[in-house]
Short mmCIF file of the N, C-alpha and C atoms (twelve columns), coordinates in Angstrom:
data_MODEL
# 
_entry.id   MODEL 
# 
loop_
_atom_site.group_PDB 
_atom_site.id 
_atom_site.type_symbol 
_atom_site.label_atom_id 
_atom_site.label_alt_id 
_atom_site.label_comp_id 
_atom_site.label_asym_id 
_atom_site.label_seq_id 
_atom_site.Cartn_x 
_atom_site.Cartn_y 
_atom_site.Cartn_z 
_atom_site.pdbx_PDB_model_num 
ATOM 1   N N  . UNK A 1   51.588 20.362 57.339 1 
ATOM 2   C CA . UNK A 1   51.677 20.021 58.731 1 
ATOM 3   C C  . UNK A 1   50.909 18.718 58.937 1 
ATOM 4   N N  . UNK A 2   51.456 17.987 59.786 1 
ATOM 5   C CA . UNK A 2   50.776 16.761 59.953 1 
ATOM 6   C C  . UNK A 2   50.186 16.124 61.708 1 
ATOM 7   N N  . UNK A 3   49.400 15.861 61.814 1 
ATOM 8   C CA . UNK A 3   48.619 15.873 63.335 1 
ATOM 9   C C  . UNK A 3   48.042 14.698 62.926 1 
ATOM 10  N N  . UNK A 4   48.467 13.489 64.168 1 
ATOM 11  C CA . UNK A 4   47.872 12.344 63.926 1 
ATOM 12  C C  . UNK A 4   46.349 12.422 64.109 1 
ATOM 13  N N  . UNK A 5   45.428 11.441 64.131 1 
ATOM 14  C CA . UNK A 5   43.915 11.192 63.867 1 
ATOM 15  C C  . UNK A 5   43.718 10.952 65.713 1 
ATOM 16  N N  . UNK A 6   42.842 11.033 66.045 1 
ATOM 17  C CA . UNK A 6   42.832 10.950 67.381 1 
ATOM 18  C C  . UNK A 6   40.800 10.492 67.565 1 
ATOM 19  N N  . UNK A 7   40.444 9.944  68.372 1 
ATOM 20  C CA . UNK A 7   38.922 9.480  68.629 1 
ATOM 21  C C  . UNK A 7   38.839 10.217 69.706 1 
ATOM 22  N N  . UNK A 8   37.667 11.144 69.805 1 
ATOM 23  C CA . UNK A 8   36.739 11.544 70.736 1 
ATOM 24  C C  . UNK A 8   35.499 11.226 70.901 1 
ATOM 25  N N  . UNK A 9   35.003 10.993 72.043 1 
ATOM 26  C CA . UNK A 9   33.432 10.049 72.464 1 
ATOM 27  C C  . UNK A 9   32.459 11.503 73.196 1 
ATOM 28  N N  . UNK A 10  31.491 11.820 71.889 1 
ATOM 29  C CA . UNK A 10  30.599 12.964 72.702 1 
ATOM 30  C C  . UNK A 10  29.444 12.676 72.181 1 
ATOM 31  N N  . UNK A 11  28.207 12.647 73.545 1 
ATOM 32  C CA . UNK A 11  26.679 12.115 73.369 1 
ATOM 33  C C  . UNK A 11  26.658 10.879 72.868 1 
ATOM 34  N N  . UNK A 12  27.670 9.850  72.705 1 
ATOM 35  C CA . UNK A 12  27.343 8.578  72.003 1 
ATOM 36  C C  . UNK A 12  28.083 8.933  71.122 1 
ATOM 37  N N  . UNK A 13  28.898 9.317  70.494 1 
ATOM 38  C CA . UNK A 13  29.429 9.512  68.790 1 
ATOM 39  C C  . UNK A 13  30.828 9.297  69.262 1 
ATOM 40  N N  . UNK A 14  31.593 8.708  68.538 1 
ATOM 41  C CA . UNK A 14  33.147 8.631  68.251 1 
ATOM 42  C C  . UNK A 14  33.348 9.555  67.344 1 
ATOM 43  N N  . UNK A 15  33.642 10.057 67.582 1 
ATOM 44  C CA . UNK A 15  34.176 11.354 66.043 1 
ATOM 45  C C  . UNK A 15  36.160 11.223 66.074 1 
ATOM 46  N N  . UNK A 16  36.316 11.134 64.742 1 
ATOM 47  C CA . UNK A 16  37.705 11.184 64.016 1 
ATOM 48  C C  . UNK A 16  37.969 12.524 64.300 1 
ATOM 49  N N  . UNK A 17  39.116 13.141 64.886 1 
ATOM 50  C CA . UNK A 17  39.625 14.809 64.874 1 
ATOM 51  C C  . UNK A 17  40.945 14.511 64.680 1 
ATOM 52  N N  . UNK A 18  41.101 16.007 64.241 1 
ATOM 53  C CA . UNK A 18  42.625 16.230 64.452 1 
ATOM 54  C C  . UNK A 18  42.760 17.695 65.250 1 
ATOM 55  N N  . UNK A 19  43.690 18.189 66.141 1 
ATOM 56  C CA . UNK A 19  43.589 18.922 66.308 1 
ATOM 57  C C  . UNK A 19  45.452 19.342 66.436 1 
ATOM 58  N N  . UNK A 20  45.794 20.914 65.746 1 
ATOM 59  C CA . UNK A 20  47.046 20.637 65.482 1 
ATOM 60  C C  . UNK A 20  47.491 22.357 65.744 1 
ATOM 61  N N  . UNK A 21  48.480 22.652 65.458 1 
ATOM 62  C CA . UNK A 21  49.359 23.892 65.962 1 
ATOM 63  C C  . UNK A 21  49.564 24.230 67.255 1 
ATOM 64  N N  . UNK A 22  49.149 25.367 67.363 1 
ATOM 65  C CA . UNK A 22  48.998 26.503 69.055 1 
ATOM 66  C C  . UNK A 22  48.932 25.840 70.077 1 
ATOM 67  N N  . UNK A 23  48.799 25.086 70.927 1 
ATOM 68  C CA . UNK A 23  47.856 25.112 72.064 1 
ATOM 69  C C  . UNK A 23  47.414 26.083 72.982 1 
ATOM 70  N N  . UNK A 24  47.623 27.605 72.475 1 
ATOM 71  C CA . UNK A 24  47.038 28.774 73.192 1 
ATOM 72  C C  . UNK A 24  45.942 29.287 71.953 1 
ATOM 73  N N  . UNK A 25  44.757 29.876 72.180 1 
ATOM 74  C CA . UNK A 25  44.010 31.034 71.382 1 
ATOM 75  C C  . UNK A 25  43.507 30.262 71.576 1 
ATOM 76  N N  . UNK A 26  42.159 31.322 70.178 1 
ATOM 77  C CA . UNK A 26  40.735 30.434 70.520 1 
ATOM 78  C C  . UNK A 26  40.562 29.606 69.142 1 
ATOM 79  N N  . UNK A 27  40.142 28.350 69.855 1 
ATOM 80  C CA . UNK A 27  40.150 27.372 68.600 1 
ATOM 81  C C  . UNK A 27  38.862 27.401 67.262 1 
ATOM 82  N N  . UNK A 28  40.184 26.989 66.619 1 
ATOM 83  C CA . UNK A 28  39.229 27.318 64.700 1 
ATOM 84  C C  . UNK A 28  38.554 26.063 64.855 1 
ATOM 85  N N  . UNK A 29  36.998 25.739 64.783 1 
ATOM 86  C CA . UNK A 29  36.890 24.233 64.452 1 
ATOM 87  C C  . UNK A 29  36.088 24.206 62.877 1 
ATOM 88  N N  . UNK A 30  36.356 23.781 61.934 1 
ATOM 89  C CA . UNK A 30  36.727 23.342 60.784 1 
ATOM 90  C C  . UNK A 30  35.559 22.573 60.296 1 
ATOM 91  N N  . UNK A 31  34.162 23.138 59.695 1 
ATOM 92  C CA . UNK A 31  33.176 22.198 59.697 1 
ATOM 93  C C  . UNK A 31  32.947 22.087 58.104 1 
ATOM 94  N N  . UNK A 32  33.045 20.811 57.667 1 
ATOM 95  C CA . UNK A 32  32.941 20.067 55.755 1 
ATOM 96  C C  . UNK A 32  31.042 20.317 55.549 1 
ATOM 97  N N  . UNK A 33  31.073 20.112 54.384 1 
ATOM 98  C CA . UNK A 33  29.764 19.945 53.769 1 
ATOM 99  C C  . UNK A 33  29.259 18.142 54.704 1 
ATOM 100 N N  . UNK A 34  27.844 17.957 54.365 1 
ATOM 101 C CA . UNK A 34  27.536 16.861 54.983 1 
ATOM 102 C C  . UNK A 34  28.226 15.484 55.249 1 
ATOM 103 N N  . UNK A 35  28.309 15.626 53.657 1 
ATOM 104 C CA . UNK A 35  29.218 14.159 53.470 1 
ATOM 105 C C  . UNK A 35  31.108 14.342 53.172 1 
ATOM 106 N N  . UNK A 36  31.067 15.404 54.164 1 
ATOM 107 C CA . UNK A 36  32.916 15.614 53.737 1 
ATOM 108 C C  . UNK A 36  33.150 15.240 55.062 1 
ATOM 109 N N  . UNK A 37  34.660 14.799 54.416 1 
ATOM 110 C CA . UNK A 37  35.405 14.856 55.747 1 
ATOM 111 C C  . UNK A 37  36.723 15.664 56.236 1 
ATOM 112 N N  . UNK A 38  37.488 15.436 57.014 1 
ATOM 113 C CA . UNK A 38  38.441 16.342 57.417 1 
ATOM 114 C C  . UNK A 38  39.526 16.284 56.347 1 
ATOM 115 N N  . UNK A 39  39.919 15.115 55.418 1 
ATOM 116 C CA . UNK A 39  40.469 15.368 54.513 1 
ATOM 117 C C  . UNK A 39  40.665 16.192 53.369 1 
ATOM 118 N N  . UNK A 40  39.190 16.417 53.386 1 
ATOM 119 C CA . UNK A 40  38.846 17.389 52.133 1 
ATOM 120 C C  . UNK A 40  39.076 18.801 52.599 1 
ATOM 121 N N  . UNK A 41  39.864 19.185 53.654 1 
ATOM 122 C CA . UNK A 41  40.092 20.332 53.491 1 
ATOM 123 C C  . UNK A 41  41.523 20.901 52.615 1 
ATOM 124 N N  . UNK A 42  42.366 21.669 52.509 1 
ATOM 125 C CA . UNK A 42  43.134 22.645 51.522 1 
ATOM 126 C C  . UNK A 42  43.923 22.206 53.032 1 
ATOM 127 N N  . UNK A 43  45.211 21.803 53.102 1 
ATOM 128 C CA . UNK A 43  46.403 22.023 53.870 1 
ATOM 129 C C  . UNK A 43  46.570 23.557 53.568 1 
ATOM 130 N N  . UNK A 44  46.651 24.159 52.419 1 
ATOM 131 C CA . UNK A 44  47.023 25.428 52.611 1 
ATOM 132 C C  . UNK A 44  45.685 26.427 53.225 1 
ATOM 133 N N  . UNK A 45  44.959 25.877 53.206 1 
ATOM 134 C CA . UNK A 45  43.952 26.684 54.009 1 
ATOM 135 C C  . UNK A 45  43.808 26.561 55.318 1 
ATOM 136 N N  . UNK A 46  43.878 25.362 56.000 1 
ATOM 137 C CA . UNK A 46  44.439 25.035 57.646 1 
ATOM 138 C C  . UNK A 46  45.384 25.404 58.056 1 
ATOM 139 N N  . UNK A 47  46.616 25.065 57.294 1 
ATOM 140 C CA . UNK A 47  47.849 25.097 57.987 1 
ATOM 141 C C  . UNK A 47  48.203 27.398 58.120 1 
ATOM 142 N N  . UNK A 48  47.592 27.787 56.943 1 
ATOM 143 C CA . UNK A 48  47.811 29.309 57.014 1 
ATOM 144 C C  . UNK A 48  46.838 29.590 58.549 1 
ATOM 145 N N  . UNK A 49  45.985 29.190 58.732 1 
ATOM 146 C CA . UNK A 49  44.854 29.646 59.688 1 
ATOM 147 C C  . UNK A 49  45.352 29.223 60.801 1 
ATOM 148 N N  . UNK A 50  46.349 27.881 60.971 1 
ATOM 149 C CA . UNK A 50  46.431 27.236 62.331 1 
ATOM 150 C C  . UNK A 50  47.485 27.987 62.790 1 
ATOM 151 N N  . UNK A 51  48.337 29.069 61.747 1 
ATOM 152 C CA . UNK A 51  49.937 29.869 62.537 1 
ATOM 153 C C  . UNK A 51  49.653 30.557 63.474 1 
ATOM 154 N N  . UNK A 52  48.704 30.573 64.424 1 
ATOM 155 C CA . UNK A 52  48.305 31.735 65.636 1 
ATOM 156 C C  . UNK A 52  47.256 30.819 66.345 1 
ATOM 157 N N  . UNK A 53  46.736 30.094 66.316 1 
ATOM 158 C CA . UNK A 53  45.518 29.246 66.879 1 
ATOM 159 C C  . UNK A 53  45.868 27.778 66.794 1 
ATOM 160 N N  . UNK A 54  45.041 27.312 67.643 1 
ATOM 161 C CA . UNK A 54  44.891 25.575 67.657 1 
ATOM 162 C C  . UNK A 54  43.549 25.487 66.623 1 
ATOM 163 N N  . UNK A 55  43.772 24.999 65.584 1 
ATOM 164 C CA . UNK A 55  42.829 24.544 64.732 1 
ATOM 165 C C  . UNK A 55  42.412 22.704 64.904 1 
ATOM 166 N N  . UNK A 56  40.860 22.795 64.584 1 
ATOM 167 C CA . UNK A 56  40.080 21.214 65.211 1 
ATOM 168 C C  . UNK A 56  39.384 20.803 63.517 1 
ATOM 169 N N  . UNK A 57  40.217 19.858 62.836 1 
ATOM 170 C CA . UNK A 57  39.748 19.120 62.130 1 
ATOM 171 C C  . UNK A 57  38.546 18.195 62.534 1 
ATOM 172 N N  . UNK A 58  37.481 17.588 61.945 1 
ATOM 173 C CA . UNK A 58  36.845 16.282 62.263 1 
ATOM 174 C C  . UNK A 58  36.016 15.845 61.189 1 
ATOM 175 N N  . UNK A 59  35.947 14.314 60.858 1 
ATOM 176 C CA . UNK A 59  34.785 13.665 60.485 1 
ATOM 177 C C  . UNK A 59  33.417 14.122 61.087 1 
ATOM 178 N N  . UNK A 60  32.775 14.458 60.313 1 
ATOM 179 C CA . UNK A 60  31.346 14.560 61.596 1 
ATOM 180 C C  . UNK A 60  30.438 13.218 61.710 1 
ATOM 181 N N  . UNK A 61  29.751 13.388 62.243 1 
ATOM 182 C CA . UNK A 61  28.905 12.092 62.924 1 
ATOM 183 C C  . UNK A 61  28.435 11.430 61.275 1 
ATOM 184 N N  . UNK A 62  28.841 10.229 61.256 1 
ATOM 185 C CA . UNK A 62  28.915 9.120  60.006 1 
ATOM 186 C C  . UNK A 62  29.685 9.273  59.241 1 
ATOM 187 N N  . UNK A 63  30.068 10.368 59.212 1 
ATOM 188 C CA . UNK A 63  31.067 10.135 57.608 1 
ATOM 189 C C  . UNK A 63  32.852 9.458  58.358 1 
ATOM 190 N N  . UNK A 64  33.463 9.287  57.052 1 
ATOM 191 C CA . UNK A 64  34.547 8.340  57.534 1 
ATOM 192 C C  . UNK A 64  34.440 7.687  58.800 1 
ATOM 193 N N  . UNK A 65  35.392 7.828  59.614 1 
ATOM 194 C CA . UNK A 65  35.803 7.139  60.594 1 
ATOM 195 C C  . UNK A 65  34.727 7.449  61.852 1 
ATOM 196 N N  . UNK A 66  34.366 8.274  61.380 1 
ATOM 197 C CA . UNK A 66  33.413 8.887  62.761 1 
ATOM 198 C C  . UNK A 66  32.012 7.791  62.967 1 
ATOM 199 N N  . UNK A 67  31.290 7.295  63.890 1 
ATOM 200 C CA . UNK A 67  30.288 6.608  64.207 1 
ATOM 201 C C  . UNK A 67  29.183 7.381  63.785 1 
ATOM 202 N N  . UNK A 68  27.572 6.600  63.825 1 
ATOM 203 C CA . UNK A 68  26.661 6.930  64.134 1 
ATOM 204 C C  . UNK A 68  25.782 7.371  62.772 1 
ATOM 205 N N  . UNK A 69  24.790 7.840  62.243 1 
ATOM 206 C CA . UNK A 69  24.146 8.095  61.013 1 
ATOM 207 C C  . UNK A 69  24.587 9.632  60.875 1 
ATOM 208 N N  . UNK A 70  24.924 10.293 59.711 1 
ATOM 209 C CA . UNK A 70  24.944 11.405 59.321 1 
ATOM 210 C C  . UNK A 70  23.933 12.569 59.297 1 
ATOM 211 N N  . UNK A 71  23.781 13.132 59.795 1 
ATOM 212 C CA . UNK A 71  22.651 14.572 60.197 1 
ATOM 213 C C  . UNK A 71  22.164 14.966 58.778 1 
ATOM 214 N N  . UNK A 72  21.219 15.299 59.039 1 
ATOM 215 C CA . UNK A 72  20.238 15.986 58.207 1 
ATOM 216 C C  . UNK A 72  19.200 17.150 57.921 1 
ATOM 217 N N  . UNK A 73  20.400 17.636 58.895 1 
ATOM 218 C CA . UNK A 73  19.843 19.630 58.871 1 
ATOM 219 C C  . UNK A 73  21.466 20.047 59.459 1 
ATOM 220 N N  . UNK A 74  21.428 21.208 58.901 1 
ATOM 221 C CA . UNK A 74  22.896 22.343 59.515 1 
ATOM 222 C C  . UNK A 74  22.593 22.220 61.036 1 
ATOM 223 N N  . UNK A 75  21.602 22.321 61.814 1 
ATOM 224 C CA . UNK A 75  21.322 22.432 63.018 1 
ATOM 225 C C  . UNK A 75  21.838 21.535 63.844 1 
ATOM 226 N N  . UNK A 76  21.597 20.331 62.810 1 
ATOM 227 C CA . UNK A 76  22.254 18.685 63.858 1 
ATOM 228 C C  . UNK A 76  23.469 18.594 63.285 1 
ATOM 229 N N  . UNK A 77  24.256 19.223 62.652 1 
ATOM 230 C CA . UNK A 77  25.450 19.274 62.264 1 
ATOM 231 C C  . UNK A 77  26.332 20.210 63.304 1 
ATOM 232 N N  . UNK A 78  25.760 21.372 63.715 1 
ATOM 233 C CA . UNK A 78  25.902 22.092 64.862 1 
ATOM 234 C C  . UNK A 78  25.979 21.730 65.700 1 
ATOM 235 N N  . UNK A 79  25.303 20.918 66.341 1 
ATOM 236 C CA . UNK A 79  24.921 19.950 67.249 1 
ATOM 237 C C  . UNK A 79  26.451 19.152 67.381 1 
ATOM 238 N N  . UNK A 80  26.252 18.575 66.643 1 
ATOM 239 C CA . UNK A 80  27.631 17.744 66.927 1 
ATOM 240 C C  . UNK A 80  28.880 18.415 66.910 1 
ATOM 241 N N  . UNK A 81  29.297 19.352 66.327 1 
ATOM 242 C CA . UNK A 81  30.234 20.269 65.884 1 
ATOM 243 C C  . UNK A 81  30.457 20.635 67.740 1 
ATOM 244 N N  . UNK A 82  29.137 20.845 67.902 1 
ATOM 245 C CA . UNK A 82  29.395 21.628 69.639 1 
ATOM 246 C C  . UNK A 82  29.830 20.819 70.674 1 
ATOM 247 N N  . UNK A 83  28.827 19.456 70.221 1 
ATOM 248 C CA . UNK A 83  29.842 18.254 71.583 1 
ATOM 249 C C  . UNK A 83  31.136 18.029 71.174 1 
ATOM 250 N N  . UNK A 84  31.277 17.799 69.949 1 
ATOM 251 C CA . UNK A 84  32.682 17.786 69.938 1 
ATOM 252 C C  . UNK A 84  33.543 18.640 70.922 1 
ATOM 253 N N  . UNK A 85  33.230 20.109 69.983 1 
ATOM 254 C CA . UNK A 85  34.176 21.124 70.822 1 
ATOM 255 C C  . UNK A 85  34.300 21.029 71.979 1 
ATOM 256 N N  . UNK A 86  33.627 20.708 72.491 1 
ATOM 257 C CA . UNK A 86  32.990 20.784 74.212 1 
ATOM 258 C C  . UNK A 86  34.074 19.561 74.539 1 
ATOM 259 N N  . UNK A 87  33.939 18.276 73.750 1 
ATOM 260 C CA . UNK A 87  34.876 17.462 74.550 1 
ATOM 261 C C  . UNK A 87  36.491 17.644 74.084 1 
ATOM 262 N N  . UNK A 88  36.796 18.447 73.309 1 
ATOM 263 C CA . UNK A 88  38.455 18.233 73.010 1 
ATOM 264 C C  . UNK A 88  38.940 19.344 73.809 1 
ATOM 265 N N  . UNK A 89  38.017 20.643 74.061 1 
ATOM 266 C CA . UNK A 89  38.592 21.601 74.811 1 
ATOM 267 C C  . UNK A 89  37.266 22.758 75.078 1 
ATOM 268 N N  . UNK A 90  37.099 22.499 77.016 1 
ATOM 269 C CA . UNK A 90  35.931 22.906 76.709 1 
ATOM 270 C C  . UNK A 90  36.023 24.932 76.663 1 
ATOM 271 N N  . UNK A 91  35.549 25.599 76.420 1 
ATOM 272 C CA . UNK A 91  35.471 27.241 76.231 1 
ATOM 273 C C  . UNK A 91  35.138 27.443 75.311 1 
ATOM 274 N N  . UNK A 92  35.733 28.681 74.887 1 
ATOM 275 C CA . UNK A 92  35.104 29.601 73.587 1 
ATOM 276 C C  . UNK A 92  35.401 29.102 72.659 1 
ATOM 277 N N  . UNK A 93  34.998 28.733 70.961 1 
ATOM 278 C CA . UNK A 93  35.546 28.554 69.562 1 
ATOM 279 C C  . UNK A 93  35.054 29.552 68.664 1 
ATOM 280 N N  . UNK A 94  35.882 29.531 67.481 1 
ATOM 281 C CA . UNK A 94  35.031 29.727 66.063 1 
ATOM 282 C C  . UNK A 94  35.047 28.486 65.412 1 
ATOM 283 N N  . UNK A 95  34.321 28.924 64.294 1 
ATOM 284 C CA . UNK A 95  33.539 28.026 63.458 1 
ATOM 285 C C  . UNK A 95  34.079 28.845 61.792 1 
ATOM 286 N N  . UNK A 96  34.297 27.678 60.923 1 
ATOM 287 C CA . UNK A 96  34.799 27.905 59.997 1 
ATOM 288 C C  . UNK A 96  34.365 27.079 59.341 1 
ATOM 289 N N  . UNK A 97  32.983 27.246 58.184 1 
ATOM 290 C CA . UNK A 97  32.416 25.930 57.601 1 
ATOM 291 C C  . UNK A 97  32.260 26.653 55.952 1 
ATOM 292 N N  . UNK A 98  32.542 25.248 55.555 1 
ATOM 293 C CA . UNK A 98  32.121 25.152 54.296 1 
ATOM 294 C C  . UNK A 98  30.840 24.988 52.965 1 
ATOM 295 N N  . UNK A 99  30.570 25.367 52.360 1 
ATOM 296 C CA . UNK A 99  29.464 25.373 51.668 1 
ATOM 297 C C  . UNK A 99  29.391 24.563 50.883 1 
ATOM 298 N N  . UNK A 100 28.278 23.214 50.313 1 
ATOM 299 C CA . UNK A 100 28.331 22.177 49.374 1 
ATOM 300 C C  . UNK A 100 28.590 22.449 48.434 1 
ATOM 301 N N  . UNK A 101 28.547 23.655 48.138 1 
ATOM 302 C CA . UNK A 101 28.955 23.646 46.653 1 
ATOM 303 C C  . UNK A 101 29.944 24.349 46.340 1 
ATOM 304 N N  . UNK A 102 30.857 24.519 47.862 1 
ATOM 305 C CA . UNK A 102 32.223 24.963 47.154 1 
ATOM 306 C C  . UNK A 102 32.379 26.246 47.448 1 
ATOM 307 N N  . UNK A 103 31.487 27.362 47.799 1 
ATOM 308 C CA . UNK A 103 31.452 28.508 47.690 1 
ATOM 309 C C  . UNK A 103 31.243 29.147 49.049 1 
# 
């Protein structure tokens, strides 16, 4: 499935998203290890998850396309993960993150 790249502006940050399928349910937002980005996820792991939900790809704050210096605790990664959400659609989400080492 393919969902163009789109810029959102939250607290100061441009963040790179994609956001693609449903536009009803509650949205999956999709969080990489520090230095990943939305690319590095599995199409077959999004696209199976997005058949019932609107799923929210993103760069997080510095990496690729996204502005600003890269965080340096899970907490400020949260942090941004939440303005985001907050600005592409504001209500309820889950959270679906990945571990650096894969696991």
């Amino acid at each position: 499935m393919t969902a163009p790249t789109r810029f959102v502006t939250a607290n100061g940050i441009r963040y790179a998203c994609r956001r693609f399928r449903a536009e009803t349910g509650t949205p999956l937002v999709f969080l990489q290890h520090f230095r990943g980005g939305m690319d590095h996820w599995d199409p077959a792991v999004t696209d199976g998850l997005a058949a019932n939900r609107p799923v929210i790809l993103f760069d997080n704050t510095g990496v690729a396309s996204s502005s600003g210096q890269t965080p340096d605790t899970v907490e400020a990664q949260a942090d941004d993960a939440a303005a985001l959400s907050a600005s592409t659609r504001p209500g309820k989400g889950a959270v679906l993150s990945r571990h650096p080492s894969g696991r």
